[in-house]
PDB file of C-alpha atoms in Angstrom:
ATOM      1  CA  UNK A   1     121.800  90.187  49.128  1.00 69.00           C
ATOM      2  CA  UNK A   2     125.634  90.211  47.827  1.00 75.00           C
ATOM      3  CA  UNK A   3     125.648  93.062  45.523  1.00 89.00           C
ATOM      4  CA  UNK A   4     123.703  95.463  44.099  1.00 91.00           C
ATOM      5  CA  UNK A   5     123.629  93.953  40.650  1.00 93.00           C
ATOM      6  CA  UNK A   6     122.627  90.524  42.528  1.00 92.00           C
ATOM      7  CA  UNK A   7     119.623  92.632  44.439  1.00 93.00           C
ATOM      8  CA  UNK A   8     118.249  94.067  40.598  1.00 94.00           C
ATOM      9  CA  UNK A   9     118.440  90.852  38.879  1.00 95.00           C
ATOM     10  CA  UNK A  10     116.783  88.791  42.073  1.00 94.00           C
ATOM     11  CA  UNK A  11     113.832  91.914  42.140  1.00 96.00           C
ATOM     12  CA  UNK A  12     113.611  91.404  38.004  1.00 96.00           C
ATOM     13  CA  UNK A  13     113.065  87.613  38.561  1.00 96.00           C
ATOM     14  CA  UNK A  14     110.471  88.031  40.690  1.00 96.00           C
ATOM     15  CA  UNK A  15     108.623  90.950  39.140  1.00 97.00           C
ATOM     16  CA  UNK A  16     108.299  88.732  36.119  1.00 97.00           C
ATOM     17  CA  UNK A  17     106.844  85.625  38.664  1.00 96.00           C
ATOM     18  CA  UNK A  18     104.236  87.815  40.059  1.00 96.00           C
ATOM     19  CA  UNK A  19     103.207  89.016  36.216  1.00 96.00           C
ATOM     20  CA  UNK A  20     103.086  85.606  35.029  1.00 95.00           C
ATOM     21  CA  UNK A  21     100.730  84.812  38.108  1.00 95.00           C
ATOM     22  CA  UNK A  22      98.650  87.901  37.085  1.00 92.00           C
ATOM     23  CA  UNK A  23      98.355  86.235  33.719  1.00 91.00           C
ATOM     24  CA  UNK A  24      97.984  82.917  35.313  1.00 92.00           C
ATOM     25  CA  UNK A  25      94.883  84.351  37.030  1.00 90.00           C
ATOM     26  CA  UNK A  26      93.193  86.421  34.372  1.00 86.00           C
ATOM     27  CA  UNK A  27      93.211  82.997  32.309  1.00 88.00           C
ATOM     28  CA  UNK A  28      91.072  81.846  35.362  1.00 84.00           C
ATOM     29  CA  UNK A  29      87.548  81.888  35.069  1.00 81.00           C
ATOM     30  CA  UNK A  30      85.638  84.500  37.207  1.00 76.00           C
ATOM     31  CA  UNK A  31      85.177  82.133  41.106  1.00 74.00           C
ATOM     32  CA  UNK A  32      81.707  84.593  41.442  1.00 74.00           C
ATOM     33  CA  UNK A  33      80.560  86.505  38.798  1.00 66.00           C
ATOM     34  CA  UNK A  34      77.744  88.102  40.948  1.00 64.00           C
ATOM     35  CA  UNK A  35      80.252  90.003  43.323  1.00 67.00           C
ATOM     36  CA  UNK A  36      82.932  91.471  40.697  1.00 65.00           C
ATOM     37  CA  UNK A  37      86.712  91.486  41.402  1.00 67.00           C
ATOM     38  CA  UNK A  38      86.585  88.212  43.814  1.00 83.00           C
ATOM     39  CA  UNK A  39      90.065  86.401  42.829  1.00 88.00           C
ATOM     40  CA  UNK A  40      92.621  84.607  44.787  1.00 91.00           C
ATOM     41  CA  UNK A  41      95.350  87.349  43.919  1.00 91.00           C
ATOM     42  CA  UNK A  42      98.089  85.115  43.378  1.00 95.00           C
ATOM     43  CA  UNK A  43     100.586  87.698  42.756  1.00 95.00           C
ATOM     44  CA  UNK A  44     100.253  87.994  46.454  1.00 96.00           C
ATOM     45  CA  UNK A  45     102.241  84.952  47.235  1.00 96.00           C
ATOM     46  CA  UNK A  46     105.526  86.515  45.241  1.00 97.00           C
ATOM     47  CA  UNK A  47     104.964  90.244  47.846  1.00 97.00           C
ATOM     48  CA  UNK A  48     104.715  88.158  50.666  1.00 97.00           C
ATOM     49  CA  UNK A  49     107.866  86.337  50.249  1.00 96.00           C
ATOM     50  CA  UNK A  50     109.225  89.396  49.316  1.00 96.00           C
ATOM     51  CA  UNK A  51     108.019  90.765  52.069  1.00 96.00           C
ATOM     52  CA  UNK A  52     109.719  88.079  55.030  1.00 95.00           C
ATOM     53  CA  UNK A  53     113.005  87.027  52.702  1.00 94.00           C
ATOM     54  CA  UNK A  54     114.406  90.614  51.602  1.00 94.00           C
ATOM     55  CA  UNK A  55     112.048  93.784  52.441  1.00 94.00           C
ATOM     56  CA  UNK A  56     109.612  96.123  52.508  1.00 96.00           C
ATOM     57  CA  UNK A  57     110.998  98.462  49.481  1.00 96.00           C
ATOM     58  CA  UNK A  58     111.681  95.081  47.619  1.00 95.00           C
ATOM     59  CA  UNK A  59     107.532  93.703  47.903  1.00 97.00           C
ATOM     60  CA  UNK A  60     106.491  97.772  47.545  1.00 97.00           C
ATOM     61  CA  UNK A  61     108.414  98.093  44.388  1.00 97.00           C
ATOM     62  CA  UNK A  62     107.527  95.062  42.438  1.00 97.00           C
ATOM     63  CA  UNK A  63     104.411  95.521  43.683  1.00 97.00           C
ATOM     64  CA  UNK A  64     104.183  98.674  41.708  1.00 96.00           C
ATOM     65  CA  UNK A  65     106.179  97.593  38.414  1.00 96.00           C
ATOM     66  CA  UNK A  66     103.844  94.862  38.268  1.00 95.00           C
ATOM     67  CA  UNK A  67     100.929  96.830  38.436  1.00 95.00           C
ATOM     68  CA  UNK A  68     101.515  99.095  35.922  1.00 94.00           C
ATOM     69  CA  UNK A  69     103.175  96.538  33.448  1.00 94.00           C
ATOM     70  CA  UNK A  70      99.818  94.346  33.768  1.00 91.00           C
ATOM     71  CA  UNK A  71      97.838  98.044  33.117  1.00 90.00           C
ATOM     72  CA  UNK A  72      99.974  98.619  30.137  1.00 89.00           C
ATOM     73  CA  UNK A  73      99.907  94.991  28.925  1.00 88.00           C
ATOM     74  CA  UNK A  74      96.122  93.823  29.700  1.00 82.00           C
ATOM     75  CA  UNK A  75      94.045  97.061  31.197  1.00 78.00           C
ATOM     76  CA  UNK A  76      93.990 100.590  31.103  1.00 80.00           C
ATOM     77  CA  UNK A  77      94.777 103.553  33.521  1.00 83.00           C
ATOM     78  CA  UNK A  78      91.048 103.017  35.244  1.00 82.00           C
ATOM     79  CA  UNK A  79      92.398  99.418  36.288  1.00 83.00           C
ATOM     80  CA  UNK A  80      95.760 100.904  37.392  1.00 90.00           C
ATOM     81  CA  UNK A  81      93.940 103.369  40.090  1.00 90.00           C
ATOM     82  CA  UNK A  82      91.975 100.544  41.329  1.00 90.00           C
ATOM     83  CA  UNK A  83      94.950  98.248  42.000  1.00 91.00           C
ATOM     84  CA  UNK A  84      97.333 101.004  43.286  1.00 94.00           C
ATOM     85  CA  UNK A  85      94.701 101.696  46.043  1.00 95.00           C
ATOM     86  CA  UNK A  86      94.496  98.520  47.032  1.00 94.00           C
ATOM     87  CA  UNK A  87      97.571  97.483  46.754  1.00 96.00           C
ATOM     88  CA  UNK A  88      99.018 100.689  49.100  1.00 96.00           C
ATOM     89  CA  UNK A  89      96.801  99.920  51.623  1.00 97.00           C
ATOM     90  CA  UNK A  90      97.792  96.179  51.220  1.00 97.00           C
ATOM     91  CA  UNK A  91     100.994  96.586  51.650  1.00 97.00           C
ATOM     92  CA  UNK A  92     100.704  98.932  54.649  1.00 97.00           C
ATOM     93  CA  UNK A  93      98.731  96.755  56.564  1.00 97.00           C
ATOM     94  CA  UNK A  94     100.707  93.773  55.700  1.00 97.00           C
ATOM     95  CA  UNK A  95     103.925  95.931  56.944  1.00 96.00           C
ATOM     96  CA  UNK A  96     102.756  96.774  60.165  1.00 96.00           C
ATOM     97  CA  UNK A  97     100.942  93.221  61.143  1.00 95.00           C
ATOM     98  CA  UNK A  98     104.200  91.311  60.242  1.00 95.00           C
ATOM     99  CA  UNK A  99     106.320  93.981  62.308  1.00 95.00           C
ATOM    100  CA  UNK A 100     103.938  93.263  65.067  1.00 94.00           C
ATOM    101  CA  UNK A 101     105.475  89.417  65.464  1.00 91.00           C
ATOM    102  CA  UNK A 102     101.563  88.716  66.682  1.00 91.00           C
ATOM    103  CA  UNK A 103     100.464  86.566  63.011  1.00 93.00           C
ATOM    104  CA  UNK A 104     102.156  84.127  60.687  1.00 94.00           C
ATOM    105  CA  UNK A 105     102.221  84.604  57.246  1.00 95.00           C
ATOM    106  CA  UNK A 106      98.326  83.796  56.979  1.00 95.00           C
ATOM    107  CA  UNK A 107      97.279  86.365  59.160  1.00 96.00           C
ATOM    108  CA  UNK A 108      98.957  88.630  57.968  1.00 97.00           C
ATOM    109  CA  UNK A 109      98.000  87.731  54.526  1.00 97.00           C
ATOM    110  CA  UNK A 110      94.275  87.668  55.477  1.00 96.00           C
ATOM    111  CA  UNK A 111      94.670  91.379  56.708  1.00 96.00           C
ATOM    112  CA  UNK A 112      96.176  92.384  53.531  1.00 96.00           C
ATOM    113  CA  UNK A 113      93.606  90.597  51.201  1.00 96.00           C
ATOM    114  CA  UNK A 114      90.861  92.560  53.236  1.00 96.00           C
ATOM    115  CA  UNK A 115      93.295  95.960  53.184  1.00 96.00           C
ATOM    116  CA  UNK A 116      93.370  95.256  49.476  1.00 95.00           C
ATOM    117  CA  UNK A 117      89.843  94.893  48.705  1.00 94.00           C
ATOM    118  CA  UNK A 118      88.820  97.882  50.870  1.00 94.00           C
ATOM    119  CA  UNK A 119      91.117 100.072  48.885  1.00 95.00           C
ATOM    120  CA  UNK A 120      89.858  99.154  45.442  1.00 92.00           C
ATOM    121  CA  UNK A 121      86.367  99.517  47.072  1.00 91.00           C
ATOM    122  CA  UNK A 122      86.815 103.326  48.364  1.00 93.00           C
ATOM    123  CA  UNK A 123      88.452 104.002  44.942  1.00 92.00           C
ATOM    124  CA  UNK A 124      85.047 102.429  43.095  1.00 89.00           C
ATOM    125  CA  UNK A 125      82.727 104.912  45.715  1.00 90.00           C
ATOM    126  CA  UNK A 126      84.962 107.620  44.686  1.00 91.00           C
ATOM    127  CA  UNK A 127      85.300 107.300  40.910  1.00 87.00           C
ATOM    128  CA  UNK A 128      81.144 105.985  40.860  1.00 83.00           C
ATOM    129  CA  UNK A 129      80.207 108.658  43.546  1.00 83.00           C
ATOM    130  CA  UNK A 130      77.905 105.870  45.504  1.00 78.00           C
ATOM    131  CA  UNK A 131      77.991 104.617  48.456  1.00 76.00           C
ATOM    132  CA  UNK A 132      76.050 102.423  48.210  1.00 73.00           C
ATOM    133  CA  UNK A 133      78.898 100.222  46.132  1.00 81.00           C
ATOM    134  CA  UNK A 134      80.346  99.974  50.023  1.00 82.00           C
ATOM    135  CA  UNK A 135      77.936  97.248  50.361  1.00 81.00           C
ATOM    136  CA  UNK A 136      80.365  94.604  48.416  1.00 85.00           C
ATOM    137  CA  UNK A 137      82.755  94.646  51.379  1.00 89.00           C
ATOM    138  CA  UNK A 138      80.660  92.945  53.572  1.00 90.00           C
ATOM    139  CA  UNK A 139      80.983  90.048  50.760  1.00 89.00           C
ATOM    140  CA  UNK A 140      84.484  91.191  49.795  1.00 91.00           C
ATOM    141  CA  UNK A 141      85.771  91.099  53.876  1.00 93.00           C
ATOM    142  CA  UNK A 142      84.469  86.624  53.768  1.00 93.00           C
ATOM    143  CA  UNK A 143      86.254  86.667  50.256  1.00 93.00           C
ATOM    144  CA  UNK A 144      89.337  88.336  51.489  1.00 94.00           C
ATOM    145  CA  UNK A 145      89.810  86.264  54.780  1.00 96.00           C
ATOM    146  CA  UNK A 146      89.529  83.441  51.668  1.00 95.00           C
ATOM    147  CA  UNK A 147      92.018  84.174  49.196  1.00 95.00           C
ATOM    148  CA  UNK A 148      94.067  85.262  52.315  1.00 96.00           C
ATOM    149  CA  UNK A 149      93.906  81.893  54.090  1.00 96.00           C
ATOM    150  CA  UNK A 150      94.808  80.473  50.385  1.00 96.00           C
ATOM    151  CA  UNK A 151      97.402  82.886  49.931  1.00 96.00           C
ATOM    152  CA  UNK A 152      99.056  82.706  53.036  1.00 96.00           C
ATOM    153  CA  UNK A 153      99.335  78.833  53.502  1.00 96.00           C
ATOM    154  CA  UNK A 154     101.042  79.045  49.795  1.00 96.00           C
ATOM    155  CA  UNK A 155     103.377  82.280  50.969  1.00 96.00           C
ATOM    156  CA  UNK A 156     104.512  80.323  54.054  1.00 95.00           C
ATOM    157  CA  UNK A 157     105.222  76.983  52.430  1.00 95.00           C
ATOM    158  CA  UNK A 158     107.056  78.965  50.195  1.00 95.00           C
ATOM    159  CA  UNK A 159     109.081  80.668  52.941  1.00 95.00           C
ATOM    160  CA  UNK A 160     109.615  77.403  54.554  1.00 94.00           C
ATOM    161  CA  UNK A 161     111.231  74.902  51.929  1.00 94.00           C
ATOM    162  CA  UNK A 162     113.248  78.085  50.601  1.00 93.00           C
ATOM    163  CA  UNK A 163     114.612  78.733  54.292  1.00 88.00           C
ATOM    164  CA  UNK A 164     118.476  77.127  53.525  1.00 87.00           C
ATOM    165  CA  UNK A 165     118.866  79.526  50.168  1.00 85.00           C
ATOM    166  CA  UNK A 166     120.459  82.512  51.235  1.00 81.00           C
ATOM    167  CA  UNK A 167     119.781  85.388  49.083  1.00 77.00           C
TER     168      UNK A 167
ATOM    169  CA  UNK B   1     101.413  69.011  64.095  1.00 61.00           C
ATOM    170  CA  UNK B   2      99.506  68.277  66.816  1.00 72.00           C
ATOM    171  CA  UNK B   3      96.269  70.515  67.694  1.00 74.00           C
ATOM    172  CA  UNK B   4      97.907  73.167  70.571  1.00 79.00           C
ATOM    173  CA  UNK B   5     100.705  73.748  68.723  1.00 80.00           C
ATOM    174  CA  UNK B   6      98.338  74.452  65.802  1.00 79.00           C
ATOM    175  CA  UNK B   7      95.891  76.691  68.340  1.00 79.00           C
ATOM    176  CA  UNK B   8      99.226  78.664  69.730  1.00 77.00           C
ATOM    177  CA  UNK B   9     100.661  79.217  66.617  1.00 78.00           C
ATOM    178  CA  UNK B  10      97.825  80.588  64.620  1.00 86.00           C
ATOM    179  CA  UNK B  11      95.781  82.177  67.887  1.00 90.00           C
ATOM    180  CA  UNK B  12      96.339  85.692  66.642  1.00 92.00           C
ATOM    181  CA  UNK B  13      95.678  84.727  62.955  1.00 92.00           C
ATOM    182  CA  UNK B  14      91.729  82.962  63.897  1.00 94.00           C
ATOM    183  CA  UNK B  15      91.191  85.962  66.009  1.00 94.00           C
ATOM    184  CA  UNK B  16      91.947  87.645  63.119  1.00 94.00           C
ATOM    185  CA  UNK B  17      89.258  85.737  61.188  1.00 94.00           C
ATOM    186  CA  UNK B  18      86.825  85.876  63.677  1.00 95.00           C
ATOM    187  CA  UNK B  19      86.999  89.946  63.812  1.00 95.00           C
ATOM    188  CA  UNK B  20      87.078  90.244  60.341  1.00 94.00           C
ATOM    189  CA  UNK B  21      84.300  87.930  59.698  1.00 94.00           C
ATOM    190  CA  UNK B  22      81.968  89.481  63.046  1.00 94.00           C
ATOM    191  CA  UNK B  23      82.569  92.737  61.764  1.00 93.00           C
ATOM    192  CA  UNK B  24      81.339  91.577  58.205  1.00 92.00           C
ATOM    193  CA  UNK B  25      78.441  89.531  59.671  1.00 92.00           C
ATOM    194  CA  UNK B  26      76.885  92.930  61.892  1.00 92.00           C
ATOM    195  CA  UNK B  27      77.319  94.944  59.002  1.00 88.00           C
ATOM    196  CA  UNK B  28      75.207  92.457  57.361  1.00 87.00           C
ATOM    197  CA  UNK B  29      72.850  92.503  59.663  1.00 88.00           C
ATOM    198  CA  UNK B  30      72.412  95.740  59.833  1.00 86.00           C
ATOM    199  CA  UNK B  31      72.158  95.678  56.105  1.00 79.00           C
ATOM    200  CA  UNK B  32      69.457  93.263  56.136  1.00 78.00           C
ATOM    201  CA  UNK B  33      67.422  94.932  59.149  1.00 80.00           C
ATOM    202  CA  UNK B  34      67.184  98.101  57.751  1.00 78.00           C
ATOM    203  CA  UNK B  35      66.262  97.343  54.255  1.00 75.00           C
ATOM    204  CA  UNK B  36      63.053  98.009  52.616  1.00 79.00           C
ATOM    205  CA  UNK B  37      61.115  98.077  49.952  1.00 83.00           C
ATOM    206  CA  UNK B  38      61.836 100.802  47.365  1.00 85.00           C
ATOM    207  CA  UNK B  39      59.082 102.132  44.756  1.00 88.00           C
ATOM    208  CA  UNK B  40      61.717 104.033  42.511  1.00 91.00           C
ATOM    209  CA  UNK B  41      64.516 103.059  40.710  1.00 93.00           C
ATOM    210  CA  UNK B  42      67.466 105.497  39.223  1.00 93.00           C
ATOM    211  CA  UNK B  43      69.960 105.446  36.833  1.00 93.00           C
ATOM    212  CA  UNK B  44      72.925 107.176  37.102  1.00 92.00           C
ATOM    213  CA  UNK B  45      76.096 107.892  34.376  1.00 91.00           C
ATOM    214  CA  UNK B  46      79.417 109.105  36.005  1.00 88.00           C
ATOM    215  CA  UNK B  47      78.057 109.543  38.579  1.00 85.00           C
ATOM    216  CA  UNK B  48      75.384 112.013  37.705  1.00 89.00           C
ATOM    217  CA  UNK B  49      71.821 110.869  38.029  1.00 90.00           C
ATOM    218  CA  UNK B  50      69.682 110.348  34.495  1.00 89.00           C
ATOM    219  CA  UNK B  51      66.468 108.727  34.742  1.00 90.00           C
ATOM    220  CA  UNK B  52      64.518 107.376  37.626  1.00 91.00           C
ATOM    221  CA  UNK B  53      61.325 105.029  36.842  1.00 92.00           C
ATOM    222  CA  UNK B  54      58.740 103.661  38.923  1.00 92.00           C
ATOM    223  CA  UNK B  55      59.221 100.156  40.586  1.00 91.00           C
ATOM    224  CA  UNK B  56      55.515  99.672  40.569  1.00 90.00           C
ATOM    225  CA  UNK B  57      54.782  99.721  36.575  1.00 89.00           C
ATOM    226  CA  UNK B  58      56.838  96.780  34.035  1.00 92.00           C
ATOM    227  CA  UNK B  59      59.413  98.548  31.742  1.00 89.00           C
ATOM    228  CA  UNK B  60      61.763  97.677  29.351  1.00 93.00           C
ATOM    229  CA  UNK B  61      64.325 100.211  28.582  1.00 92.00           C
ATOM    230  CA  UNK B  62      67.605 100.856  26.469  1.00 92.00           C
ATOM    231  CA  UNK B  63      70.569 103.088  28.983  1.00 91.00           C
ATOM    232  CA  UNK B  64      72.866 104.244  25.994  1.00 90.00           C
ATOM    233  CA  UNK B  65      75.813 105.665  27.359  1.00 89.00           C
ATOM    234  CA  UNK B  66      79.399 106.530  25.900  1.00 85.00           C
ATOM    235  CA  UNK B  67      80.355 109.951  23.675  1.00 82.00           C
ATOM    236  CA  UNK B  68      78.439 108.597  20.821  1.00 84.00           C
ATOM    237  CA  UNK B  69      75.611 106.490  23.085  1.00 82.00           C
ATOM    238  CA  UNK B  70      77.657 103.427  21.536  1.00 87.00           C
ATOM    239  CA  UNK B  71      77.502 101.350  24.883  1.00 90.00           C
ATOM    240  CA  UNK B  72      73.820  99.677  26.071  1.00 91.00           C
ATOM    241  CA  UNK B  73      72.694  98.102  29.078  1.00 92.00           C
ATOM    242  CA  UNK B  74      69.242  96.747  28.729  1.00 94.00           C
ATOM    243  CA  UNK B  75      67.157  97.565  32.294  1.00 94.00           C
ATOM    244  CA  UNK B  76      63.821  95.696  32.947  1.00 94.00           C
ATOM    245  CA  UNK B  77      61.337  96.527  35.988  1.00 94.00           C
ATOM    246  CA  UNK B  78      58.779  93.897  36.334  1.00 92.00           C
ATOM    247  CA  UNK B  79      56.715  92.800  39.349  1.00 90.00           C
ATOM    248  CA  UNK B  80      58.656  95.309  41.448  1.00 89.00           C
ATOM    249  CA  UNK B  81      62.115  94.346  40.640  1.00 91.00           C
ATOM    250  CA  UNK B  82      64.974  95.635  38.177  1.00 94.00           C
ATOM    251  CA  UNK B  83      67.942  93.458  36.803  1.00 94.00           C
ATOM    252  CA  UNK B  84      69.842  94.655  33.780  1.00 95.00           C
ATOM    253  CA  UNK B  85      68.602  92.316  30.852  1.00 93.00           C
ATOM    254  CA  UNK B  86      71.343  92.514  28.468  1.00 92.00           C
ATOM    255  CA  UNK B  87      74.608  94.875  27.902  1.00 92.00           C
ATOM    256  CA  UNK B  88      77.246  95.390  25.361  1.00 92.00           C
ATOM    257  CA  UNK B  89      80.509  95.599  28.261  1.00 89.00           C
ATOM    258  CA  UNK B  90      82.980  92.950  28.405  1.00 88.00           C
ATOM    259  CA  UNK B  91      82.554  91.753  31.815  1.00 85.00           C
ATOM    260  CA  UNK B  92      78.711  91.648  31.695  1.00 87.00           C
ATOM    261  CA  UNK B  93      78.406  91.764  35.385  1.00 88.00           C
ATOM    262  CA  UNK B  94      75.517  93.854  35.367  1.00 90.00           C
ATOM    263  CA  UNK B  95      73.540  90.866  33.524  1.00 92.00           C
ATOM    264  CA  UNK B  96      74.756  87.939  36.264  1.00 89.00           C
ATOM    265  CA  UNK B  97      73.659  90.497  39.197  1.00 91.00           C
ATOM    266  CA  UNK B  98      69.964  88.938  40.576  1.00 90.00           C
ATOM    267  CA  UNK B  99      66.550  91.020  40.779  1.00 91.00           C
ATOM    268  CA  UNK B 100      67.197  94.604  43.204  1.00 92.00           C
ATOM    269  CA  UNK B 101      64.147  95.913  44.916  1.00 90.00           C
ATOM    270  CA  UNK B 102      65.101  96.946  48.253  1.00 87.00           C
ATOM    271  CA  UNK B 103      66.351 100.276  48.900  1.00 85.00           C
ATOM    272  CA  UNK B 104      70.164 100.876  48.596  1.00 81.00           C
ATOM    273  CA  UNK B 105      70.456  97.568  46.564  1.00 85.00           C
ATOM    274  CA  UNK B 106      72.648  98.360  43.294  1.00 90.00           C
ATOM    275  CA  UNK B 107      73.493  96.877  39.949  1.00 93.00           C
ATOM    276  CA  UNK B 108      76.524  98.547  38.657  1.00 91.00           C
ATOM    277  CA  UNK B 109      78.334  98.324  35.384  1.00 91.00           C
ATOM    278  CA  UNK B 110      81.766  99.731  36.013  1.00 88.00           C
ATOM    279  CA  UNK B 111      82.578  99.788  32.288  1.00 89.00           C
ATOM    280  CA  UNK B 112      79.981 101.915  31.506  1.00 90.00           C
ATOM    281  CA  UNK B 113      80.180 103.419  34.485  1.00 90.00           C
ATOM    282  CA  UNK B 114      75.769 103.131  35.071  1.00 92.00           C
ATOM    283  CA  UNK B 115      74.655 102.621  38.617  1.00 93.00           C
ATOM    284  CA  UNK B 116      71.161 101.418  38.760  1.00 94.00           C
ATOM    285  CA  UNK B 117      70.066 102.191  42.713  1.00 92.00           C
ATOM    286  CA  UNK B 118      66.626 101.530  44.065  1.00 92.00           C
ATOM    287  CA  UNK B 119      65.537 104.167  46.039  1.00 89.00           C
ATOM    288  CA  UNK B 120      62.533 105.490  48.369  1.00 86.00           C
ATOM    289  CA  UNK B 121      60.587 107.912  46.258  1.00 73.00           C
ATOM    290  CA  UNK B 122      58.770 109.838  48.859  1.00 66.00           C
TER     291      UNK B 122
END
C-alpha cells in the first residue's frame, strides 16, 4: 500500500463489502432452521482476502468495524458478544494455519469457519449456563467444513484473478 | 487440473476435513451411545432452573418469561416427548426444533433465553 491515506480508504472500501455481504446474507433465508446460526458467512470471503493481499491488522480490524456496525445497524449488544467470540477465535486460527504454508485458502478457511462456530458456541454455554447447548457443534463442525469449503473456493478465486492489481 | 496436482495441492486441506469431520462423527457417536431415555423434563430462564414436569403424563403449558412475563413459549409433553408448540420470539427456532426425549437433548430459545432439557429424574 502507497500511502497511508491509500491504506484507510482501501480498508473503508472493503469494510463496506463485507457489510453489504452481511446484509446480503441476512436477506437469505435460514439454509436449516432446526440447527440455529448455520450460514455461509460471506463476509468471510472479504477477511480472507484481506487476510493473503494486505494483513493480519487489516482482516482483524474490519473484522471488528463490521461487527459492531451490523450490531448497531441490525442486532443488539447480545449479537455483538456472540460474533466477537467467534470471530477472535476465527481469525486466530485462520492466522496461524495460513502462516503455517501447510493449506490453501480452503483449508484454512474450513479451520476458521469451525474456529468461528466454536466461539459463538462457548459464548451461548456461557451466557445460557448449559452444556448441553455444546451438542450443536457436532452439527456446527459438518456445517463449518461447508460454508468453509464454499468460502474458501470463493476467497481463492478472488485472490487469483486479482493477483496483477497491486495494492 | 489434472487429479495429483489436485491431491498435492489440497492434501493438507482434506486431511483437514477428514479430522474435523472424524472428530465430529465420534463425538456423535458417543452422543448417540450414551443417550437414554429421560422421565423429566426442565425449564430453565437465564439460566436458572423454573419448572421441571414429568415426561410420563401429557401437558400443555404456557413458559412466560420477560420483566413483565410479556414473552411465551408454548411447551407440550405428550407420549413421552416435549417440543415447544408455539412462541412469541422472532426467530421461532424453538417451534422448528423436533420431539426431545432423551436425556441431555435441548430445545432452546435464545431470545427468551428458556432452555427446555430432558433430564433423568432419579
Amino acid at each position: 500500500m502507497k500511502s497511508k491515506t491509500a491504506k484507510i480508504t482501501f480498508l473503508g472500501l472493503a469494510t463496506a463489502c463485507a457489510l453489504v455481504l452481511s446484509y446480503v446474507e441476512s436477506l437469505l433465508p435460514p439454509i436449516w432452521s432446526a440447527v440455529p446460526g448455520v450460514k455461509v458467512g460471506l463476509p468471510n470471503i472479504v477477511i480472507i482476502y484481506l487476510l493473503y493481499k494486505v494483513s493480519f491488522k487489516s482482516a482483524a480490524a474490519v473484522s471488528f468495524v463490521r461487527i459492531i456496525a451490523v450490531s448497531m445497524l441490525f442486532g443488539n449488544v447480545m449479537i455483538m458478544s456472540y460474533s466477537i467470540a467467534g470471530a477472535v477465535l476465527s481469525l486466530g486460527v485462520m492466522a496461524i494455519l495460513k502462516k503455517t504454508k501447510a493449506f490453501s485458502t480452503v483449508g484454512v478457511s474450513i479451520a476458521g469457519a469451525v474456529a468461528h462456530n466454536l466461539g459463538q458456541i462457548i459464548v451461548a454455554m456461557v451466557v445460557m449456563q448449559t452444556k448441553e447447548i455444546g451438542y450443536y457443534m457436532i452439527v456446527l463442525c459438518v456445517t463449518g467444513v461447508l460454508a468453509g469449503i464454499v468460502i474458501g473456493i470463493a476467497g481463492g478465486m478472488l485472490l487469483k484473478y486479482t493477483e496483477k492489481i497491486k495494492l | 487440473m489434472n487429479k495429483t496436482d489436485f491431491l498435492k495441492k489440497h492434501r493438507n486441506d482434506l486431511l483437514l476435513i477428514g479430522g474435523i469431520l472424524a472428530v465430529a462423527l465420534i463425538a456423535f457417536a458417543v452422543f448417540v451411545l450414551t443417550m437414554k431415555k429421560g422421565d423429566m423434563v426442565t425449564v430453565s430462564v437465564n439460566g436458572v432452573e423454573k419448572f421441571s414436569y414429568s415426561l410420563n403424563e401429557n401437558i400443555k403449558t404456557v413458559i412466560t418469561t420477560g420483566d413483565n412475563g410479556e414473552r411465551s413459549n408454548v411447551l407440550v409433553i405428550q407420549n413421552g416427548e416435549a417440543y415447544v408448540e408455539s412462541a412469541d420470539c422472532p426467530d421461532k427456532i424453538c417451534v422448528g426444533h423436533r420431539s426431545i426425549s432423551k436425556v441431555g437433548e435441548t430445545i432452546v430459545c435464545l431470545p427468551h433465553k428458556v432452555v427446555v432439557a430432558v433430564v433423568d429424574g432419579n
